[in-house]
Amino acid sequence: MKYILMIASALFLLVGCSHKEEIKKESPGETRHAPVTSMSNEATPVSTNENPTTTSEHLLSISKDPIDHLTPHSYELTDSSCPKGMIAPSYITDQSIFYVHDPSSEQPLDQIIAFSRSSETCDVLYEATEGIDSLVGIDQTLYWTEYDTRRTSDVSWTIHALDLDTGNVQTIHEGESTNENPTPILTTEDQSLNWIQYEVKDDRVISQVINYDAKTREKNTLVTTELNETGSPDGDYILEQKRTGNSLLLHKAMSKDGKRRLTLERVADDEEHTLLTDEEILSFDGADDRFAYTSDEGLTIVDSGKEETYRFKTTSRPPSDAAVFVNPHTVAFRDRTENVYLADLDTRTALALRRDGFGHTATKPIYFNDTLCFAVLKEESPGESITFHTYKMK
């Protein structure tokens, strides 16, 4: 197995955005063609900043005091219309919480379920012919990848869109995952849907970040990199991506002169800035001139403008993960699958959302339409007492 693809497969299995997240405690160069990186429709060269600014560091203290300005709404999935099992919310609106019901329980096919926040009942919106992965949403449209989810590579995949107002399902893109390259993981920002797709040509692996505009329905390539695997690997391979406003965060594996390193980079205004090198990142997000990432060490938030760093230290495994900005001053994250916190940069505290009777384990938090949402399992069995918790952040 080629080294660089082993890295990609390992990271995909560790932090991929699959709906099949178990809510339980877990163990945890000179290129043949220079990389082309652009946030516009035309490919243009970029400059790279290889020396990130050194920042002063602050440790976040833990606070379990009530959060006065946040009142959670909780929904227990007790109605007979709501299938249970390994449930994690994928998308949320003011009306509904959407999740995927997978065939590990009583249904033979993956289903997209809409949980009504008013009636607290469930409706099946879509039943797949294959597996469903990476469900996200923009306004009143759901997007997901569909393929044989029993396999992680060498499969044909399709990206679908479901209009929640009409119920119509459309195919917006199709492709194949070969040579151990992962299937697309969808991310959203405003009206943009992004994913990575890979093309193998001889001994070259081409990584492309594709953007789909939900309003115009146009697709364009934001970033293209190339890895030449003839002899010693040489070039760049994009592992993960996330768009944040007018910039794009890229987690990459870079190979040159027989040496390999992992980087987190920000692409904006046709310039590429290296934020981190050689970090084993579990999740990451950005807002304005700030970025956050989780690793085995815990959560780290860097404010480039103020040249300050904020850290939440993980004391045991599984580590912290699922970093997501809910505003430029606050990052939600999960710690050890047991609790969800809000890291407040203004007070330098990590505010625990867990309360008495919270439950045994929590899913990764998601943030859509100004609302933070996660699911909690109150009993040892994932079929028992699943509750959605939501927090309106604005």
C-alpha positions as MATLAB code, in Angstrom:
seq = 'MKYILMIASALFLLVGCSHKEEIKKESPGETRHAPVTSMSNEATPVSTNENPTTTSEHLLSISKDPIDHLTPHSYELTDSSCPKGMIAPSYITDQSIFYVHDPSSEQPLDQIIAFSRSSETCDVLYEATEGIDSLVGIDQTLYWTEYDTRRTSDVSWTIHALDLDTGNVQTIHEGESTNENPTPILTTEDQSLNWIQYEVKDDRVISQVINYDAKTREKNTLVTTELNETGSPDGDYILEQKRTGNSLLLHKAMSKDGKRRLTLERVADDEEHTLLTDEEILSFDGADDRFAYTSDEGLTIVDSGKEETYRFKTTSRPPSDAAVFVNPHTVAFRDRTENVYLADLDTRTALALRRDGFGHTATKPIYFNDTLCFAVLKEESPGESITFHTYKMK';
ca = [
       0.000    0.000    0.000;
       1.361    3.373   -0.970;
       2.308    5.420    2.082;
       0.346    8.546    1.266;
      -2.864    6.643    0.623;
      -2.404    4.796    3.903;
      -2.430    8.206    5.626;
      -5.593    9.173    3.778;
      -7.371    5.932    4.622;
      -6.391    6.140    8.293;
      -7.627    9.711    8.627;
     -10.825    8.907    6.760;
     -11.603    6.044    9.118;
     -10.712    8.138   12.183;
     -12.514   11.388   11.502;
     -14.705   10.845    8.431;
     -18.158   12.379    8.659;
     -20.056    9.127    8.332;
     -23.602    9.022    9.682;
     -22.753    5.655   11.209;
     -21.158    7.226   14.265;
     -21.615    4.900   17.221;
     -22.847    6.737   20.303;
     -20.750    4.765   22.707;
     -17.368    5.060   24.346;
     -14.595    4.415   21.804;
     -10.997    3.297   21.987;
      -9.763    5.409   20.172;
       9.164   18.062   -3.324;
       9.143   19.233   -6.713;
       5.945   18.028   -8.280;
       5.493   16.867  -11.857;
       2.984   19.712  -12.095;
       3.031   22.460   -9.473;
      -0.141   22.527   -7.334;
      -2.741   24.973   -8.641;
      -4.714   26.639   -5.869;
      -7.367   29.284   -6.434;
     -10.618   30.439   -4.882;
     -11.747   31.844   -8.233;
     -12.932   30.035  -11.341;
      -9.565   30.543  -13.065;
      -6.461   28.727  -11.864;
      -3.682   31.106  -10.792;
      -0.377   30.639   -8.930;
      -0.291   31.256   -5.198;
       2.329   32.315   -2.692;
       2.925   30.359    0.493;
       3.715   31.605    4.003;
       5.823   28.904    5.650;
       6.408   30.741    8.942;
       3.227   31.088   11.020;
       3.330   33.781   13.703;
       4.235   32.687   17.230;
       1.395   33.405   19.656;
       0.965   33.750   23.413;
      -0.899   30.853   25.029;
      -3.883   30.657   27.411;
      -5.351   27.542   29.031;
      -9.139   27.335   29.110;
     -10.604   26.625   32.538;
     -13.681   24.394   32.858;
     -16.935   25.944   34.054;
     -20.036   23.926   34.957;
     -22.107   26.943   35.915;
     -25.405   27.422   34.045;
     -25.155   29.386   30.818;
     -27.719   32.118   31.375;
     -28.205   33.130   27.744;
     -28.639   29.547   26.461;
     -31.788   27.537   27.108;
     -31.684   24.067   25.564;
     -34.617   22.395   23.894;
     -34.562   18.627   24.267;
     -36.450   15.996   22.295;
     -36.581   12.352   23.335;
     -37.225    9.933   20.491;
     -40.018    7.946   22.117;
     -42.625    7.973   19.332;
     -43.061    4.650   17.530;
     -42.568    6.419   14.182;
     -38.946    7.235   15.072;
     -36.451    4.457   14.301;
     -33.600    4.327   16.779;
     -30.181    2.746   16.774;
     -26.902    4.508   16.074;
     -28.402    7.980   15.660;
     -26.480   11.198   15.144;
     -28.098   14.401   13.840;
     -26.845   15.482   10.415;
     -28.751   18.701    9.691;
     -31.201   20.946   11.541;
     -33.760   23.634   10.669;
     -36.306   25.451   12.823;
     -38.837   22.782   11.864;
     -36.902   19.508   11.792;
     -33.829   17.510   12.771;
     -32.572   15.182   10.025;
     -30.642   11.971   10.516;
     -29.832    8.723    8.731;
     -31.206    5.390    9.872;
     -28.794    2.685    8.774;
     -29.350   -1.030    8.074;
     -27.575   -2.160   11.241;
     -31.032   -2.041   12.864;
     -34.360   -3.404   11.638;
     -34.588   -1.634    8.241;
     -32.883   -3.311    5.236;
     -31.980   -0.012    3.514;
     -30.567    3.323    4.656;
     -33.236    5.967    5.205;
     -33.191    9.742    5.632;
     -35.461   10.583    8.569;
     -37.009   13.955    9.412;
     -37.811   14.420   13.115;
     -40.464   17.117   13.590;
     -39.564   19.524   16.396;
     -43.241   20.420   16.852;
     -45.026   17.036   16.806;
     -41.923   15.027   17.884;
     -42.706   12.379   15.260;
     -40.653   11.060   12.360;
     -41.156   10.761    8.608;
     -39.083    8.783    6.112;
     -38.046   11.247    3.388;
     -35.885    8.955    1.278;
     -34.886    5.304    1.100;
     -31.591    4.512   -0.597;
     -30.780    1.727   -3.019;
     -27.299    1.664   -1.449;
     -25.768    3.235    1.666;
     -26.068    6.918    2.628;
     -23.107    8.913    3.906;
     -22.166   12.531    4.646;
     -25.665   14.034    4.923;
     -25.678   17.867    5.100;
     -28.066   20.664    4.193;
     -28.363   24.175    2.781;
     -31.633   25.978    3.524;
     -34.429   23.649    2.364;
     -32.234   21.189    0.481;
     -30.478   18.065    1.752;
     -27.309   16.686    0.128;
     -25.606   13.323    0.617;
     -23.326   10.754   -1.015;
     -24.779    7.373   -1.905;
     -22.671    4.243   -2.485;
     -21.972    0.799   -1.062;
     -20.966    1.978    2.423;
     -19.754   -1.502    3.328;
     -16.671   -0.565    1.334;
     -14.369    2.419    1.879;
     -12.851    2.507   -1.604;
     -13.107    1.166   -5.163;
     -16.781    2.090   -5.394;
     -18.990    4.207   -7.620;
     -20.689    7.081   -5.788;
     -23.405    9.641   -6.449;
     -24.140   12.986   -4.807;
     -27.884   13.567   -4.469;
     -29.980   16.615   -3.570;
     -33.459   16.443   -1.979;
     -35.731   19.495   -2.103;
     -37.602   19.508    1.223;
     -40.418   21.649   -0.193;
     -41.214   19.461   -3.202;
     -39.701   16.097   -2.238;
     -37.856   15.940   -5.573;
     -34.493   14.140   -5.638;
     -31.831   15.066   -8.179;
     -28.344   13.779   -8.970;
     -25.814   16.597   -8.982;
     -22.567   14.626   -9.449;
     -21.228   11.117   -9.984;
     -17.802    9.540   -9.738;
     -15.654    6.622   -8.655;
     -13.315    6.067   -5.744;
     -10.349    3.884   -6.736;
      -6.872    2.913   -5.518;
      -7.799    3.295   -1.825;
      -8.852    6.927   -2.224;
     -11.863    7.845   -0.032;
     -15.328    8.773   -1.228;
     -16.413   12.454   -1.061;
     -17.119   14.016    2.330;
     -19.514   16.949    1.908;
     -19.101   20.265    3.726;
     -21.191   23.426    3.485;
     -20.685   27.151    3.966;
     -23.476   29.607    3.231;
     -24.733   28.576   -0.252;
     -21.671   26.477   -1.098;
     -21.334   22.696   -1.093;
     -17.748   21.399   -1.252;
     -16.101   18.001   -1.571;
     -12.795   16.384   -2.594;
     -12.591   13.977   -5.498;
      -9.545   12.044   -6.664;
      -8.419   10.948  -10.109;
      -5.695    8.360  -10.685;
      -3.617    8.655  -13.855;
      -0.777    6.146  -14.144;
       1.273    6.782  -10.975;
      -0.247   10.205  -10.316;
      -3.058   11.004   -7.891;
      -4.869   14.264   -8.630;
      -6.834   15.832   -5.751;
      -9.521   18.400   -6.548;
     -11.731   20.469   -4.247;
     -15.040   20.887   -6.061;
     -17.527   23.649   -5.263;
     -21.250   23.451   -6.062;
     -23.219   26.696   -5.806;
     -26.672   25.876   -4.423;
     -28.231   28.977   -6.035;
     -26.770   28.809   -9.542;
     -26.219   25.010   -9.528;
     -22.829   25.592  -11.104;
     -19.751   23.524  -10.269;
     -16.157   24.676  -10.391;
     -12.783   23.485   -9.173;
     -11.319   25.523   -6.311;
      -8.044   23.670   -5.780;
      -6.050   21.074   -7.710;
      -2.949   19.297   -6.408;
      -0.962   16.349   -7.718;
       1.001   13.528   -6.105;
       3.512   11.655   -8.258;
       4.103    8.161   -6.859;
       6.788    7.107   -9.310;
       9.647    6.065   -7.046;
       9.671    8.282   -3.948;
       6.301   10.089   -3.516;
       6.531   13.710   -4.639;
       3.752   16.298   -4.462;
       0.622   17.140   -2.464;
      -2.434   15.115   -1.515;
      -5.521   16.825   -0.041;
      -6.911   14.895    2.935;
      -9.731   17.191    4.096;
     -11.206   20.580    3.259;
     -13.557   23.111    4.766;
     -14.684   26.458    3.402;
     -14.975   29.297    5.925;
     -16.335   32.527    4.489;
     -14.004   33.737    1.726;
     -11.213   31.296    2.566;
     -10.647   27.566    2.352;
      -8.904   25.389    4.956;
      -6.966   22.433    3.569;
      -5.493   19.505    5.489;
      -2.779   18.124    3.199;
      -0.048   15.486    3.069;
       3.024   16.933    1.344;
       5.906   14.824   -0.012;
       9.224   16.188   -1.247;
      12.785   14.864   -1.424;
      11.794   11.655    0.331;
      10.254   13.521    3.280;
       6.577   13.736    4.138;
       4.657   16.077    6.406;
       1.073   16.999    7.248;
      -0.056   20.623    7.008;
      -3.122   22.735    7.641;
      -3.316   25.613    5.177;
      -5.576   28.579    4.552;
      -6.243   29.611    0.949;
      -7.595   33.133    0.425;
      -7.195   35.762   -2.293;
      -5.061   33.359   -4.355;
      -2.536   33.065   -1.523;
      -1.757   29.969    0.504;
      -0.742   30.348    4.167;
       0.615   27.436    6.192;
      -1.071   27.403    9.614;
       0.292   24.144   11.051;
       2.820   21.481   10.141;
       3.167   17.902   11.334;
       0.012   17.932   13.461;
      -2.241   14.871   13.642;
      -5.480   16.794   13.281;
      -8.800   15.150   14.150;
     -11.072   18.052   13.166;
     -10.745   21.718   12.255;
     -12.762   24.850   11.503;
     -12.206   28.551   10.957;
     -13.846   31.969   11.365;
     -12.448   35.316   10.245;
      -8.737   35.291   11.148;
      -9.150   32.470   13.675;
      -8.913   28.718   13.307;
      -9.466   25.792   15.670;
      -8.375   22.177   15.579;
      -8.500   19.102   17.771;
      -5.805   16.472   18.237;
      -4.784   13.871   20.792;
      -3.714   16.800   22.983;
      -7.174   18.410   23.037;
      -8.597   21.589   21.480;
      -6.460   24.471   20.198;
      -7.821   27.810   18.967;
      -5.499   30.318   17.296;
      -6.379   34.000   16.947;
      -3.959   35.168   14.257;
      -5.043   38.798   14.529;
      -4.349   39.055   18.272;
      -1.474   36.524   18.119;
      -3.040   34.472   20.916;
      -3.634   30.742   21.365;
      -6.250   29.093   23.585;
      -6.004   25.433   24.637;
      -8.240   22.851   26.257;
      -6.163   19.880   27.405;
      -7.559   16.361   27.063;
      -6.712   14.199   30.082;
      -7.578   10.766   28.666;
      -8.739    8.962   25.546;
     -10.804    9.197   23.441;
      -9.564   12.726   22.743;
     -11.480   15.910   22.016;
     -12.940   16.240   18.540;
     -15.586   17.917   16.349;
     -14.407   21.531   16.599;
     -16.935   23.949   15.078;
     -17.187   27.741   15.338;
     -20.650   28.936   16.350;
     -19.446   32.555   16.214;
     -15.972   34.153   15.976;
     -15.616   34.038   19.780;
     -17.020   30.581   20.543;
     -16.078   27.045   19.476;
     -18.212   23.992   20.223;
     -16.441   20.655   20.644;
     -16.869   17.193   22.148;
     -14.573   15.802   24.833;
     -14.085   12.035   25.278;
     -17.572   11.308   23.856;
     -18.921   12.268   27.287;
     -19.608   15.979   27.075;
     -20.063   18.889   24.696;
     -18.385   22.184   25.573;
     -18.452   25.764   24.368;
     -14.971   27.278   24.368;
     -15.497   30.984   25.101;
     -12.494   33.071   24.058;
     -13.749   36.204   25.824;
     -13.874   34.543   29.277;
     -11.202   31.904   28.497;
     -13.453   29.149   29.782;
     -14.854   25.890   28.463;
     -18.551   25.908   29.332;
     -19.930   22.409   29.915;
     -23.325   21.738   28.344;
     -23.668   18.561   30.402;
     -26.109   18.628   33.298;
     -27.434   16.017   35.766;
     -29.125   13.257   33.830;
     -27.324   14.285   30.640;
     -26.562   10.689   29.684;
     -23.654    8.378   29.120;
     -22.362    9.509   25.724;
     -22.874   12.255   23.180;
     -22.547   12.448   19.406;
     -20.440   15.051   17.663;
     -22.155   18.460   17.673;
     -23.354   19.966   14.392;
     -24.100   23.632   13.719;
     -26.593   24.762   11.080;
     -29.003   27.703   10.844;
     -27.714   29.313   14.070;
     -28.489   26.129   16.034;
     -26.125   23.729   17.788;
     -27.406   20.146   17.980;
     -26.185   16.780   19.256;
     -27.702   13.504   20.421;
     -27.259   11.823   23.805;
     -27.591    8.191   24.777;
     -28.914    7.765   28.314;
     -28.617    3.991   28.548;
     -25.897    1.511   27.678;
     -27.698    0.224   24.583;
     -27.891    2.588   21.564;
     -31.516    1.503   21.108;
     -32.478    3.032   24.432;
     -33.491    6.598   25.187;
     -31.963    8.764   22.460;
     -32.400   12.512   23.061;
     -31.629   15.438   20.768;
     -30.393   18.610   22.493;
     -30.540   21.908   20.588;
     -29.197   25.364   21.485;
     -30.144   28.500   19.570;
     -26.913   30.486   19.404;
     -28.281   33.744   17.940;
];
